[in-house]
XYZ file of C-alpha atoms in Angstrom:
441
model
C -5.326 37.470 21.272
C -4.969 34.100 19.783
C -1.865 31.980 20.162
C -0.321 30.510 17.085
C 2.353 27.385 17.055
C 5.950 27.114 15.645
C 7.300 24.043 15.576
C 10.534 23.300 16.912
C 12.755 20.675 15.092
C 15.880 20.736 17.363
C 19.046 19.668 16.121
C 19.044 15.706 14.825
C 16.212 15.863 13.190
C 16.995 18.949 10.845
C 20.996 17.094 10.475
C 20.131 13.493 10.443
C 16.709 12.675 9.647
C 14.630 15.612 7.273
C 12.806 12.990 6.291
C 11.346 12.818 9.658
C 10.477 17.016 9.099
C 8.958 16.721 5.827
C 6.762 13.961 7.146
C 5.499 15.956 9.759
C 4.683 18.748 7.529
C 2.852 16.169 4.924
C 0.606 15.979 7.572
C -0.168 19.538 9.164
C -1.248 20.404 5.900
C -3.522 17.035 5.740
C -4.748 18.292 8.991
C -4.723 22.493 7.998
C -2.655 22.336 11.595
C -1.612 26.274 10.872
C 1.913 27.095 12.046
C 4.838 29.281 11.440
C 8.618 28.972 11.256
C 11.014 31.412 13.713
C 14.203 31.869 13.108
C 17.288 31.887 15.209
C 16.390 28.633 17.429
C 19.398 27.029 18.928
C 19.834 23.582 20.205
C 17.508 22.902 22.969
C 19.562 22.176 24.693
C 20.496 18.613 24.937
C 20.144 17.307 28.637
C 22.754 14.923 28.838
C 25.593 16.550 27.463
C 24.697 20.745 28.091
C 23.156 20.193 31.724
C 26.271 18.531 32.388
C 28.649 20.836 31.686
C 26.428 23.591 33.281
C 22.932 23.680 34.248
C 22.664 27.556 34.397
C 23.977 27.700 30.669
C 21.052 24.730 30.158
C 18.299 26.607 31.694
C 19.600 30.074 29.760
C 19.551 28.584 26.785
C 16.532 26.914 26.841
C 14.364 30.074 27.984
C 16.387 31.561 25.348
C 14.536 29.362 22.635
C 11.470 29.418 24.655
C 11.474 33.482 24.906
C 11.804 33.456 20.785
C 8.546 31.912 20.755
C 7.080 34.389 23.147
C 7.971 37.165 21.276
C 5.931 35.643 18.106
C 2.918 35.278 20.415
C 3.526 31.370 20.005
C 3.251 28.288 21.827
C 5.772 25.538 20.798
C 5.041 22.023 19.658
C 8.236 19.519 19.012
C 8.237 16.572 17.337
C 11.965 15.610 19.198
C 10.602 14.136 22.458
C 14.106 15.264 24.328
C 13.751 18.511 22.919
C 9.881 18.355 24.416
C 10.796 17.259 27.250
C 14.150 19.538 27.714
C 11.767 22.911 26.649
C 8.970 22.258 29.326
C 11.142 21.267 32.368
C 13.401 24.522 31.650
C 9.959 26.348 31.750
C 8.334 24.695 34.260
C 11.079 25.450 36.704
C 11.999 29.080 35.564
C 7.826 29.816 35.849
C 7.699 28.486 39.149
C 10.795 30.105 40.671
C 10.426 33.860 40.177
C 13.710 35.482 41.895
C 15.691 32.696 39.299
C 12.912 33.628 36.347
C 13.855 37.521 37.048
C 17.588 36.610 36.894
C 17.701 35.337 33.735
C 15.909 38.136 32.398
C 18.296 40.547 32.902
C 20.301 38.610 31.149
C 17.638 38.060 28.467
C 16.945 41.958 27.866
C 20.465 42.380 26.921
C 19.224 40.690 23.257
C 15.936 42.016 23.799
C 13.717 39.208 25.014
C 11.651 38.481 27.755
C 10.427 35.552 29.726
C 6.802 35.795 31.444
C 5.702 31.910 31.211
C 3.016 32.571 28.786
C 4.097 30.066 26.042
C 3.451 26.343 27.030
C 5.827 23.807 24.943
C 3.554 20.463 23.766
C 5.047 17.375 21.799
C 3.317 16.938 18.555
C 1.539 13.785 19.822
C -0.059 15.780 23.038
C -1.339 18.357 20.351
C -2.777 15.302 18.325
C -4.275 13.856 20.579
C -5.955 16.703 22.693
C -6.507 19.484 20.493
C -6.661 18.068 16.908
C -8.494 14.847 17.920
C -9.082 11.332 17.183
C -12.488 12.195 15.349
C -10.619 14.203 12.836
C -7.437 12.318 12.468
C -10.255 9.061 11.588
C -12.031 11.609 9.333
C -8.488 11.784 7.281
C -7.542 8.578 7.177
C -7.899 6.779 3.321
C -6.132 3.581 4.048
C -6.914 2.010 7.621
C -3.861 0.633 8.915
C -6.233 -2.606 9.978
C -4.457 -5.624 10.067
C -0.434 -4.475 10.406
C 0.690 -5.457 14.454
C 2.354 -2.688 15.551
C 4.710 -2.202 18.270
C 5.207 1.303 19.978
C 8.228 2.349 21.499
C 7.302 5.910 23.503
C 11.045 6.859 24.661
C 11.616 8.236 28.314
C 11.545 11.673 27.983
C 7.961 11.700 26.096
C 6.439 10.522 29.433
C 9.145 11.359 32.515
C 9.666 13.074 34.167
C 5.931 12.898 34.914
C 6.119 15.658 37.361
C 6.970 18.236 35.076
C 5.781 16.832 31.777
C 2.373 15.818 32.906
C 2.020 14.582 29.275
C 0.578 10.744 30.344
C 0.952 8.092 32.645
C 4.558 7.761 32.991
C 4.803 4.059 32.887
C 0.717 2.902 31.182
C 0.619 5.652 28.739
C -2.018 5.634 26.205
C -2.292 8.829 23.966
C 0.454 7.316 21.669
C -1.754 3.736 21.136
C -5.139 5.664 20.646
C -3.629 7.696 17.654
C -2.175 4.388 16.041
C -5.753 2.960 16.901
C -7.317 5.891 14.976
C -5.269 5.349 12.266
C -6.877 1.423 12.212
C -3.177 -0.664 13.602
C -3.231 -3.108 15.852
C -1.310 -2.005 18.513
C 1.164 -5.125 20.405
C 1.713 -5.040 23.393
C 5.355 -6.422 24.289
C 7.656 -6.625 27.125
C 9.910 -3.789 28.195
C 7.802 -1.455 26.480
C 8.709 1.225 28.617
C 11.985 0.559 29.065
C 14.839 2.783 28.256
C 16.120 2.238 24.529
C 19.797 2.948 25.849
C 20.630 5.273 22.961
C 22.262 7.456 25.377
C 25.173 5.173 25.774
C 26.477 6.444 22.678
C 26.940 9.792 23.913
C 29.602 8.479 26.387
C 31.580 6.525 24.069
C 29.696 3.367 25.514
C 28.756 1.724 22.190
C 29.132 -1.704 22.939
C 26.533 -1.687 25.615
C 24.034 0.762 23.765
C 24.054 -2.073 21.282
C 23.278 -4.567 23.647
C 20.431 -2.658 24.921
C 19.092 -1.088 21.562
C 19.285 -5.898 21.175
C 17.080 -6.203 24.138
C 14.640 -4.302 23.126
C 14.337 -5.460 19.589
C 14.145 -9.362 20.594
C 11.201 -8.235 23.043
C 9.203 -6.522 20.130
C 10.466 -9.713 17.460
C 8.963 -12.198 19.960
C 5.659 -10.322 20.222
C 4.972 -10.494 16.435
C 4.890 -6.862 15.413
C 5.307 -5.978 11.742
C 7.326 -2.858 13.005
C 8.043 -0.842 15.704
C 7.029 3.109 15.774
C 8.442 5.563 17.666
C 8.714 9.532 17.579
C 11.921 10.014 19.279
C 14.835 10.947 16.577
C 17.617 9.556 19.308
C 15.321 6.490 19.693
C 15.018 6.142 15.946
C 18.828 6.122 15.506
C 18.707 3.149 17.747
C 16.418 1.485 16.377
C 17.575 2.193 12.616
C 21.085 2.810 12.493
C 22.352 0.554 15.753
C 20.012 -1.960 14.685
C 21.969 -2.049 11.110
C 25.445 -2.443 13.039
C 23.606 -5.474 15.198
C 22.945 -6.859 11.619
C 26.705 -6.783 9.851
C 27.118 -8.229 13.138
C 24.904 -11.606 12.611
C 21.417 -10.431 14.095
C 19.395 -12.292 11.330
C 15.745 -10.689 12.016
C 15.187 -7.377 11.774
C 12.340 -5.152 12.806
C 12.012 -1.798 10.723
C 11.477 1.240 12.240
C 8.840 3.616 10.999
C 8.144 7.286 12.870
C 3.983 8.023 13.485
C 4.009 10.864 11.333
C 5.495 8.560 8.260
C 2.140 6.056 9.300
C -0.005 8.421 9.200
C 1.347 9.748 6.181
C 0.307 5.908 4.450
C -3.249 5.820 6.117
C -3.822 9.773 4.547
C -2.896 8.299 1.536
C 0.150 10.730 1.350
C 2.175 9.999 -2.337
C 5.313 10.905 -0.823
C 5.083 8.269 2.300
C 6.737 5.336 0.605
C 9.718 7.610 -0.310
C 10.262 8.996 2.896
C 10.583 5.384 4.463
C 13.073 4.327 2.184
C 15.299 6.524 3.302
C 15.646 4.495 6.264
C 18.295 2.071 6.663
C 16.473 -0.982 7.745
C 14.291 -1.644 4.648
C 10.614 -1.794 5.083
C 9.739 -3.757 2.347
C 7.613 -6.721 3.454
C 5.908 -4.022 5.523
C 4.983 -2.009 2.894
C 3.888 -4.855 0.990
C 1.270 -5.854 3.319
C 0.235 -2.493 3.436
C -0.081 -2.101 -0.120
C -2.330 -5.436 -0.158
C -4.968 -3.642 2.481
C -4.810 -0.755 0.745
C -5.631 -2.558 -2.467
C -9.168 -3.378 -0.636
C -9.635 -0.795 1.344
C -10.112 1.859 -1.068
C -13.004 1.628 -2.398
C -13.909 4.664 -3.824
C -11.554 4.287 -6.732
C -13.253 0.609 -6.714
C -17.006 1.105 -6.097
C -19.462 3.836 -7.289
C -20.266 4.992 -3.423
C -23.709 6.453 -4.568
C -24.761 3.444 -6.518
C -24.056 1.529 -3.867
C -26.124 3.585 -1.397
C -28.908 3.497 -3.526
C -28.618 -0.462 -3.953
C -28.525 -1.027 -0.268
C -31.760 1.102 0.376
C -33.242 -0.820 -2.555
C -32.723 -4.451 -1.760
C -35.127 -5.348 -4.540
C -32.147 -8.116 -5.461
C -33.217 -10.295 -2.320
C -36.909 -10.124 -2.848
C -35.961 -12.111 -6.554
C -32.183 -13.917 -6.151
C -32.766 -17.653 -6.519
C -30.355 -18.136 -3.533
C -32.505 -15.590 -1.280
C -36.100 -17.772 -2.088
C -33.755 -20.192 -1.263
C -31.961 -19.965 1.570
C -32.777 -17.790 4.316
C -28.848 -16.508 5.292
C -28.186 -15.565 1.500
C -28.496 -11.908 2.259
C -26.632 -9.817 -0.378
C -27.434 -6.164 1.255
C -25.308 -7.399 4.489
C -22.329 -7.717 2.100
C -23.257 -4.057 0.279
C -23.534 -2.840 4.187
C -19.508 -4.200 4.836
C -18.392 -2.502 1.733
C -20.236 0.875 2.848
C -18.363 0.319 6.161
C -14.550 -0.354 3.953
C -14.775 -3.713 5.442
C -13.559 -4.702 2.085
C -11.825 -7.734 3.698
C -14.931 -9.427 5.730
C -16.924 -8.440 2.394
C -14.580 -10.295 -0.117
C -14.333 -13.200 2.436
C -18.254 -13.672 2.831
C -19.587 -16.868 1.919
C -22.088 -14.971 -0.140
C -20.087 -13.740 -2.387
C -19.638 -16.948 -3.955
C -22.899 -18.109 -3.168
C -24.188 -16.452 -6.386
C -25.228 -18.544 -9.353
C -24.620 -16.149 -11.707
C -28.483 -16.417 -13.665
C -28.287 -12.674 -13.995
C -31.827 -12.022 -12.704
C -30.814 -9.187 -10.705
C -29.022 -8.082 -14.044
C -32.680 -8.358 -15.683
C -34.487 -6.886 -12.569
C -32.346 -4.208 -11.268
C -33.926 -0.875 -10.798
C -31.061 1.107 -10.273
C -29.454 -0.146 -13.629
C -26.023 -1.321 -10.698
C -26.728 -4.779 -9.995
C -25.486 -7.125 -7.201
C -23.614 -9.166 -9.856
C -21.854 -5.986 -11.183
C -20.378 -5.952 -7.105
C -20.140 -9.534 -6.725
C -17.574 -9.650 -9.985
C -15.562 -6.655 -8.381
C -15.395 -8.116 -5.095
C -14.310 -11.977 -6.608
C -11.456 -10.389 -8.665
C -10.355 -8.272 -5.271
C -10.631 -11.758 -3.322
C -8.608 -14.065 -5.660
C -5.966 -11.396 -6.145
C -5.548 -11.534 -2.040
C -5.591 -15.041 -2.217
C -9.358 -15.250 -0.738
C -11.897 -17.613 -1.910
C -12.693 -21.437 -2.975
C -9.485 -23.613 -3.734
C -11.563 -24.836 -6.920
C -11.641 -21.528 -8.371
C -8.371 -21.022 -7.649
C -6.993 -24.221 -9.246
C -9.408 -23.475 -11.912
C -7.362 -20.096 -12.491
C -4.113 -21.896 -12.041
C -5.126 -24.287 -15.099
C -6.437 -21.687 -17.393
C -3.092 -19.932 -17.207
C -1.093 -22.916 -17.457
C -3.010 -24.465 -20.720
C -5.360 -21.953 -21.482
C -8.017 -24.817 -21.353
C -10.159 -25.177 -18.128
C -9.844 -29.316 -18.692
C -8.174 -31.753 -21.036
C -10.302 -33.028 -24.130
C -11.158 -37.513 -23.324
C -9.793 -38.311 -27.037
C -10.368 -41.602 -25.880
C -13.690 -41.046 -26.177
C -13.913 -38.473 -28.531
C -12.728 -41.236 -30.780
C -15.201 -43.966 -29.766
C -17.622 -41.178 -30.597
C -16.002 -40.645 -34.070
C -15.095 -37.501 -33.179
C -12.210 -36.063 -34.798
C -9.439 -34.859 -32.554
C -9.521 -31.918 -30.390
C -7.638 -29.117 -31.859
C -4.328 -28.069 -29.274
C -4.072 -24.560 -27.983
C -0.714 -23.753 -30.063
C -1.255 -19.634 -29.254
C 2.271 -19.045 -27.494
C 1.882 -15.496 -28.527
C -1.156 -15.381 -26.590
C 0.008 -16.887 -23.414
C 3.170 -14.369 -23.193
C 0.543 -11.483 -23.118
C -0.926 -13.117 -20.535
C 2.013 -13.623 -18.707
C 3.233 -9.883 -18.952
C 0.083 -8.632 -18.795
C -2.470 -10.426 -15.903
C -0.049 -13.029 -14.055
C-alpha cells in the first residue's frame, strides 16, 4: 500500500506566523505535492522546555503525534525544523529500543493507537530535495531568482543532531543551497553560517543576550552583501524578524529582511499571493522586492516575446545573410542574441552590443520570411534595456532631453536668422508634457 504525507505545522507556526503555512501550501499545489490534514496533533513537543520537565512525557507525546500519522497510513513532513527534528529523534530512539517502544504502547492502546516505526518524519526541504527534485522545482520556476545574493541561515536542529537526523552534513550542508540554486539565487556564503541563532535564550528569560546573538549573526550576513537572509526555522525567523526589530528601536541602522524558502519560491513560481505574504513581516522587504520586480520585468518573456516566432526566426537566420552590419562586420550576429532570449537570458540579451548595433534600414523588415523581424525584437529588447537603465549614455541623455523639452536639440536662431529664416516656433504644449509625465516617466 502506498504511503501518503500530512504535514505537521507544530505550534508557532499555526499561532505566530500562518503566513509561513499558507506559503507552504501555495506551493504543494504548484508542485501537485498531494497531502492530507489529521486532526488532533499536539505540540511536538518542544525540546527545550517539555524534555526538561520530563523526558518520558517528551518521548510519549511525541510517539503520540507520530502514532496519529500511523494510523492514516502517513509519513510526516514538517516545515518547523524543531518540530522535524523533535519527531524523528523521539522515533528514532523508541524504534530502536523495543522493551521502551512496547512500554509506551500500553500506554498508547489505552486511546487506541499503536506505534510499529513504520512512519518516517522528513522536513519539507529533505522531501524537496530528494523526492520532488531539483529538475522539477527548475521546471516551475517563472521568475529566476538570478541576480538577488542570498544568505541562508539552516538553524541547528535542521542538521544536528546528525546521528539521528541524518538529514545532511551537520556543519557543510548543501540540500538547502541547491534548492535556492534551482530557484536561480546566488547563494553567499558568510561567516558563522552554522552557528546557533540564539533564539533559545528567550525561552529562559535571557533576552538581553539572545539579542546580542540574534546581532552577531546579522552583522556577519550584512558584511557579506546578501540582499536577505532565508531560513525555514519559525523560532529562527522570530529572531531574525521580530528580535531584529527590537535591535532596530534600539539604534541598529541596517537591517537585513528575513524571507522563509517557501515565500522565495513562491516569487520564482510566479505565485500572486507572494508579495502579500512577505509583508506581513516586520522587517520590510521593500528594496528586495524591488530588485526582484526589476528581474522579473526581463525575465518573463513570454508575456514579452511570441516564443514560437522566435523559434522560427532563430532556425531561419535569413536576417544575417542580408543585415548591412552582418556583410559588415563579422561579430554582428543577431541569432546569438535570439538564442539568449530563448535561454531567458533577458539581461545578457538587452546588454549585447548588438542590440544597438542595428541601423535601423529596415531590410530585415522588407526581407523577413516569417513576417517577425529582428527589428520587431531589437525595439522590444531597447525599451526593456533603457527602462533597467542598460544601454548607450547618448540615448539615454537623448531620452532625458526629449522629456525635458520635448525637442531632441535647440533650434541655432542665430543662424536661422542669417539664413532669413523666420523663428523656430517654441513647444508651448504643457498639456502634452503632463500626459507624459503621468503617463511614461
Amino acid at each position: 500500500m502506498n504511503r501518503e504525507y500530512t504535514f505537521f505545522w507544530g505550534c508557532t507556526i499555526q499561532a505566530k506566523f500562518p503566513f509561513m503555512e499558507k506559503a507552504t501550501r501555495l506551493v504543494l499545489d504548484r508542485l501537485n505535492i498531494k497531502h492530507k490534514d489529521i486532526d488532533s496533533f499536539t505540540c511536538c513537543p518542544e525540546k527545550s522546555l517539555i524534555k526538561n520537565i520530563d523526558e518520558n512525557l517528551f518521548d510519549l507525546t511525541g510517539i503520540r503525534n507520530i502514532a496519529l500519522a500511523e494510523k492514516q497510513n502517513a509519513d510526516i513532513i514538517s516545515v518547523c525544523t524543531g518540530c522535524y527534528s523533535n519527531l524523528k529523534q523521539i522515533r528514532n530512539k523508541v524504534a530502536s529500543d523495543l522493551p521502551y517502544q512496547k512500554k509506551i504502547n500500553e500506554t498508547l492502546e489505552k486511546i487506541n493507537l499503536n506505534f510499529s516505526g513504520e512512519t518516517s518524519v522528513y522536513h519539507f526541504i529533505e522531501h524537496l530535495h530528494d523526492e520532488v527534485g531539483l529538475d522539477k522545482i527548475r521546471a516551475n520556476v517563472k521568475y529566476p531568482l538570478k541576480g538577488l545574493n542570498i544568505a541562508i541561515h539552516y538553524g541547528c536542529h535542521l542538521v544536528r543532531p546528525s546521528h539521528s537526523i541524518n538529514f545532511d552534513s551537520p556543519f557543510e550542508p548543501r540540500k538547502y543551497d541547491n534548492i535556492l540554486k534551482a530557484l536561480g539565487a546566488n547563494v553567499v556564503q558568510y561567516k558563522n553560517k552554522m552557528m546557533c541563532c540564539g533564539q533559545a535564550l528567550d525561552r529562559v528569560d535571557e533576552h538581553d543576550k539572545s539579542l546580542v546573538m540574534a546581532r552577531i549573526k546579522l552583522d556577519a550576513v550584512n558584511e557579506s552583501g546578501a540582499d536577505i537572509i532565508t531560513t525555514v526555522c519559525p523560532s529562527c525567523f522570530t529572531q531574525f524578524d521580530t528580535n531584529q526589530y527590537m535591535l532596530l528601536k534600539e539604534g541598529v541602522k541596517r537591517q537585513i529582511p528575513v524571507i522563509t524558502l517557501e515565500e522565495l519560491m513562491c516569487l520564482a513560481f510566479g505565485i500572486e499571493e507572494a508579495e502579500e505574504l512577505i509583508s506581513q513581516h516586520k522587517i520590510k522587504a521593500g528594496k528586495f522586492l524591488e530588485k526582484f520586480k526589476k528581474i522579473k520585468a526581463v525575465t518573463d518573456y513570454t508575456t514579452i516575446f511570441d516564443k514560437d516566432s522566435l523559434v522560427r526566426c532563430y532556425n531561419c537566420g535569413a536576417c544575417k545573410n542580408d543585415c548591412p552590419m552582418s556583410l559588415s562586420f563579422e561579430s554582428y550576429n543577431p541569432p546569438l542574441v535570439i538564442k539568449m532570449i530563448l535561454e531567458n537570458d533577458i539581461e545578457r540579451a538587452m546588454s549585447s552590443k548588438i542590440v544597438w548595433e542595428c541601423l535601423e534600414c529596415h531590410t530585415c523588415v522588407e526581407l523577413c520570411p516569417q513576417n517577425y523581424s529582428w527589428e520587431k525584437v531589437l525595439t522590444t529588447l531597447k525599451n526593456l534595456a533603457l527602462k533597467n537603465d542598460v544601454g548607450p549614455q547618448k540615448v539615454k541623455k537623448a531620452g532625458e532631453l526629449f522629456f525635458k523639452t520635448l525637442r531632441l536639440g535647440d533650434p541655432q536662431e542665430g543662424m536661422r536668422k542669417k539664413l532669413g529664416l523666420p523663428p523656430a516656433k517654441k513647444v508651448l504644449d504643457n498639456e502634452f508634457k503632463r500626459i507624459l509625465d503621468e503617463n511614461i516617466l
